[in-house]
Amino acid sequence: MKINGNTIKPGMVLQHNGGLWVVTKASHVKPGKGGAFANVEAKNLETGNKLNERFRSEDKVERVTLEQKDFSYLFDNGDSLVFMDDATYEQIELQKDWVGDERIPYLQEGMKVVIEMHEERPIGLELPEQVVLEVAETEPTVKGQTASSSYKPALASNGVRIMIPPYMSAGEKIVVDTTTGEYVRRAD
């Protein structure tokens, strides 16, 4: 779908210069002389390169809509991860470096994820906002330490180091934010 350059907003995905770009910033300028234009900052979805471009209001640019599909994480297959489309039961393999080292530890068997597709090609992966993990090991609680608001280091069941409240011990289940990797609360 073609749109005018002055209607570009952050979050839109554009097809430009032979690549897919997600708009990170867009500021619209109406100078005293000449036509209005939009200063656009965008990031390439495949390479991660950044782009600063100026679009005049009469410029036409191709807006792309990504299809969001529900997938379930199945298993680790060496240097790739296997996911299953919840609607068609088709399996796809995504390379670990594409998924990202910081997100892989949060994947759990059977976990529901959203994969954004463009022309049947995966473009992005969205994890659930929070996951439940078990505290694998942590320092013992020191008497009198529970009153302070300081946190202590712990190792979660997925191998990620996390700071938890001092009153918690190994074996307890906790809720962790997948974007920040921080402790949220004790799991029910």
mmCIF file with all atom_site columns, C-alpha atoms in Angstrom:
data_model
loop_
_atom_site.group_PDB
_atom_site.id
_atom_site.type_symbol
_atom_site.label_atom_id
_atom_site.label_alt_id
_atom_site.label_comp_id
_atom_site.label_asym_id
_atom_site.label_entity_id
_atom_site.label_seq_id
_atom_site.pdbx_PDB_ins_code
_atom_site.Cartn_x
_atom_site.Cartn_y
_atom_site.Cartn_z
_atom_site.occupancy
_atom_site.B_iso_or_equiv
_atom_site.pdbx_formal_charge
_atom_site.auth_seq_id
_atom_site.auth_comp_id
_atom_site.auth_asym_id
_atom_site.auth_atom_id
_atom_site.pdbx_PDB_model_num
ATOM 1   C CA . MET A 1 1   ? 0.000  0.000   0.000  1.00 0.00 ? 1   MET A CA 1
ATOM 2   C CA . LYS A 1 2   ? 1.490  3.354   -1.075 1.00 0.00 ? 2   LYS A CA 1
ATOM 3   C CA . ILE A 1 3   ? 1.330  6.199   1.445  1.00 0.00 ? 3   ILE A CA 1
ATOM 4   C CA . ASN A 1 4   ? 2.379  9.861   1.331  1.00 0.00 ? 4   ASN A CA 1
ATOM 5   C CA . GLY A 1 5   ? 5.683  10.841  2.949  1.00 0.00 ? 5   GLY A CA 1
ATOM 6   C CA . ASN A 1 6   ? 3.917  13.140  5.432  1.00 0.00 ? 6   ASN A CA 1
ATOM 7   C CA . THR A 1 7   ? 1.859  10.276  6.934  1.00 0.00 ? 7   THR A CA 1
ATOM 8   C CA . ILE A 1 8   ? 4.865  8.207   8.113  1.00 0.00 ? 8   ILE A CA 1
ATOM 9   C CA . LYS A 1 9   ? 4.723  7.408   11.843 1.00 0.00 ? 9   LYS A CA 1
ATOM 10  C CA . PRO A 1 10  ? 7.027  5.484   14.246 1.00 0.00 ? 10  PRO A CA 1
ATOM 11  C CA . GLY A 1 11  ? 6.361  1.738   14.250 1.00 0.00 ? 11  GLY A CA 1
ATOM 12  C CA . MET A 1 12  ? 5.402  1.552   10.565 1.00 0.00 ? 12  MET A CA 1
ATOM 13  C CA . VAL A 1 13  ? 7.269  -0.904  8.337  1.00 0.00 ? 13  VAL A CA 1
ATOM 14  C CA . LEU A 1 14  ? 8.292  0.503   4.952  1.00 0.00 ? 14  LEU A CA 1
ATOM 15  C CA . GLN A 1 15  ? 9.716  -1.091  1.818  1.00 0.00 ? 15  GLN A CA 1
ATOM 16  C CA . HIS A 1 16  ? 12.464 1.294   0.703  1.00 0.00 ? 16  HIS A CA 1
ATOM 17  C CA . ASN A 1 17  ? 15.769 0.918   -1.210 1.00 0.00 ? 17  ASN A CA 1
ATOM 18  C CA . GLY A 1 18  ? 15.151 -2.815  -1.648 1.00 0.00 ? 18  GLY A CA 1
ATOM 19  C CA . GLY A 1 19  ? 14.798 -3.569  2.077  1.00 0.00 ? 19  GLY A CA 1
ATOM 20  C CA . LEU A 1 20  ? 12.286 -3.599  4.922  1.00 0.00 ? 20  LEU A CA 1
ATOM 21  C CA . TRP A 1 21  ? 12.680 -0.721  7.394  1.00 0.00 ? 21  TRP A CA 1
ATOM 22  C CA . VAL A 1 22  ? 10.889 -0.117  10.693 1.00 0.00 ? 22  VAL A CA 1
ATOM 23  C CA . VAL A 1 23  ? 10.420 3.590   11.479 1.00 0.00 ? 23  VAL A CA 1
ATOM 24  C CA . THR A 1 24  ? 11.957 4.475   14.858 1.00 0.00 ? 24  THR A CA 1
ATOM 25  C CA . LYS A 1 25  ? 11.469 8.274   14.716 1.00 0.00 ? 25  LYS A CA 1
ATOM 26  C CA . ALA A 1 26  ? 9.540  10.593  12.450 1.00 0.00 ? 26  ALA A CA 1
ATOM 27  C CA . SER A 1 27  ? 9.386  14.381  12.788 1.00 0.00 ? 27  SER A CA 1
ATOM 28  C CA . HIS A 1 28  ? 7.241  16.439  10.457 1.00 0.00 ? 28  HIS A CA 1
ATOM 29  C CA . VAL A 1 29  ? 8.610  19.847  9.385  1.00 0.00 ? 29  VAL A CA 1
ATOM 30  C CA . LYS A 1 30  ? 6.684  22.670  7.726  1.00 0.00 ? 30  LYS A CA 1
ATOM 31  C CA . PRO A 1 31  ? 9.250  25.300  6.733  1.00 0.00 ? 31  PRO A CA 1
ATOM 32  C CA . GLY A 1 32  ? 8.208  28.864  5.878  1.00 0.00 ? 32  GLY A CA 1
ATOM 33  C CA . LYS A 1 33  ? 9.445  28.379  2.340  1.00 0.00 ? 33  LYS A CA 1
ATOM 34  C CA . GLY A 1 34  ? 8.926  25.237  0.293  1.00 0.00 ? 34  GLY A CA 1
ATOM 35  C CA . GLY A 1 35  ? 6.846  22.125  0.909  1.00 0.00 ? 35  GLY A CA 1
ATOM 36  C CA . ALA A 1 36  ? 6.429  20.135  4.101  1.00 0.00 ? 36  ALA A CA 1
ATOM 37  C CA . PHE A 1 37  ? 8.581  17.059  4.683  1.00 0.00 ? 37  PHE A CA 1
ATOM 38  C CA . ALA A 1 38  ? 9.196  14.309  7.215  1.00 0.00 ? 38  ALA A CA 1
ATOM 39  C CA . ASN A 1 39  ? 12.615 13.515  8.713  1.00 0.00 ? 39  ASN A CA 1
ATOM 40  C CA . VAL A 1 40  ? 12.546 9.743   9.212  1.00 0.00 ? 40  VAL A CA 1
ATOM 41  C CA . GLU A 1 41  ? 14.908 7.497   11.174 1.00 0.00 ? 41  GLU A CA 1
ATOM 42  C CA . ALA A 1 42  ? 14.502 3.817   10.365 1.00 0.00 ? 42  ALA A CA 1
ATOM 43  C CA . LYS A 1 43  ? 16.195 0.495   11.107 1.00 0.00 ? 43  LYS A CA 1
ATOM 44  C CA . ASN A 1 44  ? 16.590 -2.300  8.572  1.00 0.00 ? 44  ASN A CA 1
ATOM 45  C CA . LEU A 1 45  ? 14.767 -5.429  9.782  1.00 0.00 ? 45  LEU A CA 1
ATOM 46  C CA . GLU A 1 46  ? 17.225 -7.840  8.135  1.00 0.00 ? 46  GLU A CA 1
ATOM 47  C CA . THR A 1 47  ? 20.624 -6.186  8.637  1.00 0.00 ? 47  THR A CA 1
ATOM 48  C CA . GLY A 1 48  ? 20.015 -3.829  11.574 1.00 0.00 ? 48  GLY A CA 1
ATOM 49  C CA . ASN A 1 49  ? 21.494 -0.879  9.590  1.00 0.00 ? 49  ASN A CA 1
ATOM 50  C CA . LYS A 1 50  ? 20.129 2.593   10.350 1.00 0.00 ? 50  LYS A CA 1
ATOM 51  C CA . LEU A 1 51  ? 18.830 5.087   7.820  1.00 0.00 ? 51  LEU A CA 1
ATOM 52  C CA . ASN A 1 52  ? 18.070 8.810   7.997  1.00 0.00 ? 52  ASN A CA 1
ATOM 53  C CA . GLU A 1 53  ? 15.877 9.902   5.121  1.00 0.00 ? 53  GLU A CA 1
ATOM 54  C CA . ARG A 1 54  ? 13.837 12.972  4.240  1.00 0.00 ? 54  ARG A CA 1
ATOM 55  C CA . PHE A 1 55  ? 10.469 12.363  2.570  1.00 0.00 ? 55  PHE A CA 1
ATOM 56  C CA . ARG A 1 56  ? 8.539  15.236  0.976  1.00 0.00 ? 56  ARG A CA 1
ATOM 57  C CA . SER A 1 57  ? 4.763  15.183  1.427  1.00 0.00 ? 57  SER A CA 1
ATOM 58  C CA . GLU A 1 58  ? 4.266  14.339  -2.274 1.00 0.00 ? 58  GLU A CA 1
ATOM 59  C CA . ASP A 1 59  ? 6.723  11.387  -2.134 1.00 0.00 ? 59  ASP A CA 1
ATOM 60  C CA . LYS A 1 60  ? 5.054  7.981   -2.230 1.00 0.00 ? 60  LYS A CA 1
ATOM 61  C CA . VAL A 1 61  ? 6.481  5.149   -0.128 1.00 0.00 ? 61  VAL A CA 1
ATOM 62  C CA . GLU A 1 62  ? 5.395  1.501   0.156  1.00 0.00 ? 62  GLU A CA 1
ATOM 63  C CA . ARG A 1 63  ? 3.965  0.583   3.569  1.00 0.00 ? 63  ARG A CA 1
ATOM 64  C CA . VAL A 1 64  ? 4.231  -3.112  4.467  1.00 0.00 ? 64  VAL A CA 1
ATOM 65  C CA . THR A 1 65  ? 1.925  -4.929  6.858  1.00 0.00 ? 65  THR A CA 1
ATOM 66  C CA . LEU A 1 66  ? 3.477  -7.854  8.669  1.00 0.00 ? 66  LEU A CA 1
ATOM 67  C CA . GLU A 1 67  ? 1.381  -10.925 9.366  1.00 0.00 ? 67  GLU A CA 1
ATOM 68  C CA . GLN A 1 68  ? 1.501  -12.038 12.997 1.00 0.00 ? 68  GLN A CA 1
ATOM 69  C CA . LYS A 1 69  ? 1.255  -15.804 13.501 1.00 0.00 ? 69  LYS A CA 1
ATOM 70  C CA . ASP A 1 70  ? 1.087  -17.825 16.693 1.00 0.00 ? 70  ASP A CA 1
ATOM 71  C CA . PHE A 1 71  ? 3.799  -20.458 17.052 1.00 0.00 ? 71  PHE A CA 1
ATOM 72  C CA . SER A 1 72  ? 4.823  -22.899 19.786 1.00 0.00 ? 72  SER A CA 1
ATOM 73  C CA . TYR A 1 73  ? 8.482  -23.475 20.641 1.00 0.00 ? 73  TYR A CA 1
ATOM 74  C CA . LEU A 1 74  ? 9.292  -27.188 20.258 1.00 0.00 ? 74  LEU A CA 1
ATOM 75  C CA . PHE A 1 75  ? 13.010 -27.882 20.754 1.00 0.00 ? 75  PHE A CA 1
ATOM 76  C CA . ASP A 1 76  ? 16.651 -26.880 20.253 1.00 0.00 ? 76  ASP A CA 1
ATOM 77  C CA . ASN A 1 77  ? 18.133 -28.464 17.111 1.00 0.00 ? 77  ASN A CA 1
ATOM 78  C CA . GLY A 1 78  ? 21.857 -27.670 17.407 1.00 0.00 ? 78  GLY A CA 1
ATOM 79  C CA . ASP A 1 79  ? 22.423 -24.258 15.819 1.00 0.00 ? 79  ASP A CA 1
ATOM 80  C CA . SER A 1 80  ? 18.707 -23.700 15.119 1.00 0.00 ? 80  SER A CA 1
ATOM 81  C CA . LEU A 1 81  ? 15.432 -23.692 17.063 1.00 0.00 ? 81  LEU A CA 1
ATOM 82  C CA . VAL A 1 82  ? 12.262 -25.472 15.917 1.00 0.00 ? 82  VAL A CA 1
ATOM 83  C CA . PHE A 1 83  ? 8.846  -23.774 16.132 1.00 0.00 ? 83  PHE A CA 1
ATOM 84  C CA . MET A 1 84  ? 5.402  -25.079 15.109 1.00 0.00 ? 84  MET A CA 1
ATOM 85  C CA . ASP A 1 85  ? 2.629  -22.986 13.544 1.00 0.00 ? 85  ASP A CA 1
ATOM 86  C CA . ASP A 1 86  ? -0.369 -23.389 15.890 1.00 0.00 ? 86  ASP A CA 1
ATOM 87  C CA . ALA A 1 87  ? -2.868 -23.138 13.001 1.00 0.00 ? 87  ALA A CA 1
ATOM 88  C CA . THR A 1 88  ? -1.295 -25.420 10.349 1.00 0.00 ? 88  THR A CA 1
ATOM 89  C CA . TYR A 1 89  ? 1.054  -27.562 12.526 1.00 0.00 ? 89  TYR A CA 1
ATOM 90  C CA . GLU A 1 90  ? 3.878  -26.780 10.056 1.00 0.00 ? 90  GLU A CA 1
ATOM 91  C CA . GLN A 1 91  ? 7.338  -26.603 11.587 1.00 0.00 ? 91  GLN A CA 1
ATOM 92  C CA . ILE A 1 92  ? 9.949  -23.949 10.851 1.00 0.00 ? 92  ILE A CA 1
ATOM 93  C CA . GLU A 1 93  ? 13.566 -23.707 11.963 1.00 0.00 ? 93  GLU A CA 1
ATOM 94  C CA . LEU A 1 94  ? 15.071 -20.356 12.947 1.00 0.00 ? 94  LEU A CA 1
ATOM 95  C CA . GLN A 1 95  ? 18.818 -19.835 13.378 1.00 0.00 ? 95  GLN A CA 1
ATOM 96  C CA . LYS A 1 96  ? 19.920 -19.137 16.965 1.00 0.00 ? 96  LYS A CA 1
ATOM 97  C CA . ASP A 1 97  ? 21.846 -16.003 15.984 1.00 0.00 ? 97  ASP A CA 1
ATOM 98  C CA . TRP A 1 98  ? 18.641 -14.651 14.339 1.00 0.00 ? 98  TRP A CA 1
ATOM 99  C CA . VAL A 1 99  ? 16.600 -15.268 17.523 1.00 0.00 ? 99  VAL A CA 1
ATOM 100 C CA . GLY A 1 100 ? 19.295 -13.688 19.727 1.00 0.00 ? 100 GLY A CA 1
ATOM 101 C CA . ASP A 1 101 ? 21.422 -15.030 22.591 1.00 0.00 ? 101 ASP A CA 1
ATOM 102 C CA . GLU A 1 102 ? 19.633 -12.826 25.127 1.00 0.00 ? 102 GLU A CA 1
ATOM 103 C CA . ARG A 1 103 ? 16.202 -14.334 24.306 1.00 0.00 ? 103 ARG A CA 1
ATOM 104 C CA . ILE A 1 104 ? 17.040 -18.036 23.860 1.00 0.00 ? 104 ILE A CA 1
ATOM 105 C CA . PRO A 1 105 ? 17.331 -18.861 27.609 1.00 0.00 ? 105 PRO A CA 1
ATOM 106 C CA . TYR A 1 106 ? 13.704 -17.762 28.161 1.00 0.00 ? 106 TYR A CA 1
ATOM 107 C CA . LEU A 1 107 ? 12.303 -20.219 25.593 1.00 0.00 ? 107 LEU A CA 1
ATOM 108 C CA . GLN A 1 108 ? 10.554 -23.154 27.247 1.00 0.00 ? 108 GLN A CA 1
ATOM 109 C CA . GLU A 1 109 ? 9.129  -26.246 25.586 1.00 0.00 ? 109 GLU A CA 1
ATOM 110 C CA . GLY A 1 110 ? 5.542  -25.587 24.438 1.00 0.00 ? 110 GLY A CA 1
ATOM 111 C CA . MET A 1 111 ? 5.856  -21.800 24.979 1.00 0.00 ? 111 MET A CA 1
ATOM 112 C CA . LYS A 1 112 ? 3.598  -19.665 22.767 1.00 0.00 ? 112 LYS A CA 1
ATOM 113 C CA . VAL A 1 113 ? 5.443  -16.992 20.752 1.00 0.00 ? 113 VAL A CA 1
ATOM 114 C CA . VAL A 1 114 ? 4.379  -14.592 17.994 1.00 0.00 ? 114 VAL A CA 1
ATOM 115 C CA . ILE A 1 115 ? 6.427  -14.574 14.794 1.00 0.00 ? 115 ILE A CA 1
ATOM 116 C CA . GLU A 1 116 ? 5.955  -11.666 12.390 1.00 0.00 ? 116 GLU A CA 1
ATOM 117 C CA . MET A 1 117 ? 6.017  -12.802 8.760  1.00 0.00 ? 117 MET A CA 1
ATOM 118 C CA . HIS A 1 118 ? 6.429  -10.939 5.475  1.00 0.00 ? 118 HIS A CA 1
ATOM 119 C CA . GLU A 1 119 ? 5.703  -12.963 2.342  1.00 0.00 ? 119 GLU A CA 1
ATOM 120 C CA . GLU A 1 120 ? 6.057  -16.213 4.352  1.00 0.00 ? 120 GLU A CA 1
ATOM 121 C CA . ARG A 1 121 ? 9.496  -15.120 5.624  1.00 0.00 ? 121 ARG A CA 1
ATOM 122 C CA . PRO A 1 122 ? 10.046 -14.604 9.380  1.00 0.00 ? 122 PRO A CA 1
ATOM 123 C CA . ILE A 1 123 ? 10.972 -10.996 10.215 1.00 0.00 ? 123 ILE A CA 1
ATOM 124 C CA . GLY A 1 124 ? 10.533 -10.754 14.012 1.00 0.00 ? 124 GLY A CA 1
ATOM 125 C CA . LEU A 1 125 ? 9.953  -12.899 17.096 1.00 0.00 ? 125 LEU A CA 1
ATOM 126 C CA . GLU A 1 126 ? 7.996  -11.801 20.163 1.00 0.00 ? 126 GLU A CA 1
ATOM 127 C CA . LEU A 1 127 ? 8.326  -13.678 23.473 1.00 0.00 ? 127 LEU A CA 1
ATOM 128 C CA . PRO A 1 128 ? 5.673  -13.548 26.200 1.00 0.00 ? 128 PRO A CA 1
ATOM 129 C CA . GLU A 1 129 ? 6.273  -10.527 28.477 1.00 0.00 ? 129 GLU A CA 1
ATOM 130 C CA . GLN A 1 130 ? 6.932  -12.714 31.535 1.00 0.00 ? 130 GLN A CA 1
ATOM 131 C CA . VAL A 1 131 ? 8.047  -16.292 32.224 1.00 0.00 ? 131 VAL A CA 1
ATOM 132 C CA . VAL A 1 132 ? 8.094  -18.459 35.352 1.00 0.00 ? 132 VAL A CA 1
ATOM 133 C CA . LEU A 1 133 ? 11.536 -19.771 36.349 1.00 0.00 ? 133 LEU A CA 1
ATOM 134 C CA . GLU A 1 134 ? 12.871 -21.701 39.313 1.00 0.00 ? 134 GLU A CA 1
ATOM 135 C CA . VAL A 1 135 ? 15.696 -20.391 41.492 1.00 0.00 ? 135 VAL A CA 1
ATOM 136 C CA . ALA A 1 136 ? 18.461 -22.989 40.992 1.00 0.00 ? 136 ALA A CA 1
ATOM 137 C CA . GLU A 1 137 ? 20.972 -21.616 43.482 1.00 0.00 ? 137 GLU A CA 1
ATOM 138 C CA . THR A 1 138 ? 21.437 -18.551 45.682 1.00 0.00 ? 138 THR A CA 1
ATOM 139 C CA . GLU A 1 139 ? 23.245 -17.433 48.802 1.00 0.00 ? 139 GLU A CA 1
ATOM 140 C CA . PRO A 1 140 ? 21.615 -18.347 52.111 1.00 0.00 ? 140 PRO A CA 1
ATOM 141 C CA . THR A 1 141 ? 19.626 -15.627 53.869 1.00 0.00 ? 141 THR A CA 1
ATOM 142 C CA . VAL A 1 142 ? 21.547 -13.796 56.568 1.00 0.00 ? 142 VAL A CA 1
ATOM 143 C CA . LYS A 1 143 ? 19.496 -13.084 59.692 1.00 0.00 ? 143 LYS A CA 1
ATOM 144 C CA . GLY A 1 144 ? 18.459 -9.442  59.803 1.00 0.00 ? 144 GLY A CA 1
ATOM 145 C CA . GLN A 1 145 ? 19.093 -8.945  56.090 1.00 0.00 ? 145 GLN A CA 1
ATOM 146 C CA . THR A 1 146 ? 15.410 -9.285  55.149 1.00 0.00 ? 146 THR A CA 1
ATOM 147 C CA . ALA A 1 147 ? 14.494 -5.820  56.441 1.00 0.00 ? 147 ALA A CA 1
ATOM 148 C CA . SER A 1 148 ? 16.675 -4.003  53.895 1.00 0.00 ? 148 SER A CA 1
ATOM 149 C CA . SER A 1 149 ? 15.625 -3.558  50.296 1.00 0.00 ? 149 SER A CA 1
ATOM 150 C CA . SER A 1 150 ? 18.856 -4.975  48.874 1.00 0.00 ? 150 SER A CA 1
ATOM 151 C CA . TYR A 1 151 ? 18.662 -7.863  46.448 1.00 0.00 ? 151 TYR A CA 1
ATOM 152 C CA . LYS A 1 152 ? 20.978 -10.872 46.283 1.00 0.00 ? 152 LYS A CA 1
ATOM 153 C CA . PRO A 1 153 ? 22.355 -12.680 43.207 1.00 0.00 ? 153 PRO A CA 1
ATOM 154 C CA . ALA A 1 154 ? 20.800 -15.969 42.146 1.00 0.00 ? 154 ALA A CA 1
ATOM 155 C CA . LEU A 1 155 ? 21.037 -18.427 39.272 1.00 0.00 ? 155 LEU A CA 1
ATOM 156 C CA . ALA A 1 156 ? 17.727 -19.259 37.578 1.00 0.00 ? 156 ALA A CA 1
ATOM 157 C CA . SER A 1 157 ? 16.868 -22.683 36.131 1.00 0.00 ? 157 SER A CA 1
ATOM 158 C CA . ASN A 1 158 ? 17.564 -21.362 32.601 1.00 0.00 ? 158 ASN A CA 1
ATOM 159 C CA . GLY A 1 159 ? 21.150 -20.419 33.520 1.00 0.00 ? 159 GLY A CA 1
ATOM 160 C CA . VAL A 1 160 ? 20.532 -16.654 33.681 1.00 0.00 ? 160 VAL A CA 1
ATOM 161 C CA . ARG A 1 161 ? 21.906 -14.655 36.635 1.00 0.00 ? 161 ARG A CA 1
ATOM 162 C CA . ILE A 1 162 ? 19.213 -12.561 38.307 1.00 0.00 ? 162 ILE A CA 1
ATOM 163 C CA . MET A 1 163 ? 18.827 -10.394 41.413 1.00 0.00 ? 163 MET A CA 1
ATOM 164 C CA . ILE A 1 164 ? 16.121 -11.634 43.818 1.00 0.00 ? 164 ILE A CA 1
ATOM 165 C CA . PRO A 1 165 ? 14.816 -10.479 47.219 1.00 0.00 ? 165 PRO A CA 1
ATOM 166 C CA . PRO A 1 166 ? 16.970 -11.669 50.155 1.00 0.00 ? 166 PRO A CA 1
ATOM 167 C CA . TYR A 1 167 ? 14.196 -13.794 51.754 1.00 0.00 ? 167 TYR A CA 1
ATOM 168 C CA . MET A 1 168 ? 13.941 -16.157 48.746 1.00 0.00 ? 168 MET A CA 1
ATOM 169 C CA . SER A 1 169 ? 15.784 -19.467 48.553 1.00 0.00 ? 169 SER A CA 1
ATOM 170 C CA . ALA A 1 170 ? 16.665 -22.151 45.980 1.00 0.00 ? 170 ALA A CA 1
ATOM 171 C CA . GLY A 1 171 ? 13.716 -24.149 44.649 1.00 0.00 ? 171 GLY A CA 1
ATOM 172 C CA . GLU A 1 172 ? 11.244 -21.249 44.713 1.00 0.00 ? 172 GLU A CA 1
ATOM 173 C CA . LYS A 1 173 ? 9.470  -20.205 41.523 1.00 0.00 ? 173 LYS A CA 1
ATOM 174 C CA . ILE A 1 174 ? 9.744  -16.598 40.343 1.00 0.00 ? 174 ILE A CA 1
ATOM 175 C CA . VAL A 1 175 ? 8.270  -14.487 37.522 1.00 0.00 ? 175 VAL A CA 1
ATOM 176 C CA . VAL A 1 176 ? 10.894 -12.803 35.300 1.00 0.00 ? 176 VAL A CA 1
ATOM 177 C CA . ASP A 1 177 ? 10.428 -10.046 32.691 1.00 0.00 ? 177 ASP A CA 1
ATOM 178 C CA . THR A 1 178 ? 11.759 -11.347 29.331 1.00 0.00 ? 178 THR A CA 1
ATOM 179 C CA . THR A 1 179 ? 12.684 -7.903  27.975 1.00 0.00 ? 179 THR A CA 1
ATOM 180 C CA . THR A 1 180 ? 14.707 -6.656  30.963 1.00 0.00 ? 180 THR A CA 1
ATOM 181 C CA . GLY A 1 181 ? 15.661 -9.991  32.582 1.00 0.00 ? 181 GLY A CA 1
ATOM 182 C CA . GLU A 1 182 ? 14.593 -8.636  35.975 1.00 0.00 ? 182 GLU A CA 1
ATOM 183 C CA . TYR A 1 183 ? 12.740 -10.285 38.870 1.00 0.00 ? 183 TYR A CA 1
ATOM 184 C CA . VAL A 1 184 ? 9.050  -9.252  38.884 1.00 0.00 ? 184 VAL A CA 1
ATOM 185 C CA . ARG A 1 185 ? 7.424  -11.228 41.722 1.00 0.00 ? 185 ARG A CA 1
ATOM 186 C CA . ARG A 1 186 ? 7.130  -14.658 43.330 1.00 0.00 ? 186 ARG A CA 1
ATOM 187 C CA . ALA A 1 187 ? 5.156  -17.086 41.176 1.00 0.00 ? 187 ALA A CA 1
ATOM 188 C CA . ASP A 1 188 ? 1.803  -18.361 42.492 1.00 0.00 ? 188 ASP A CA 1
#
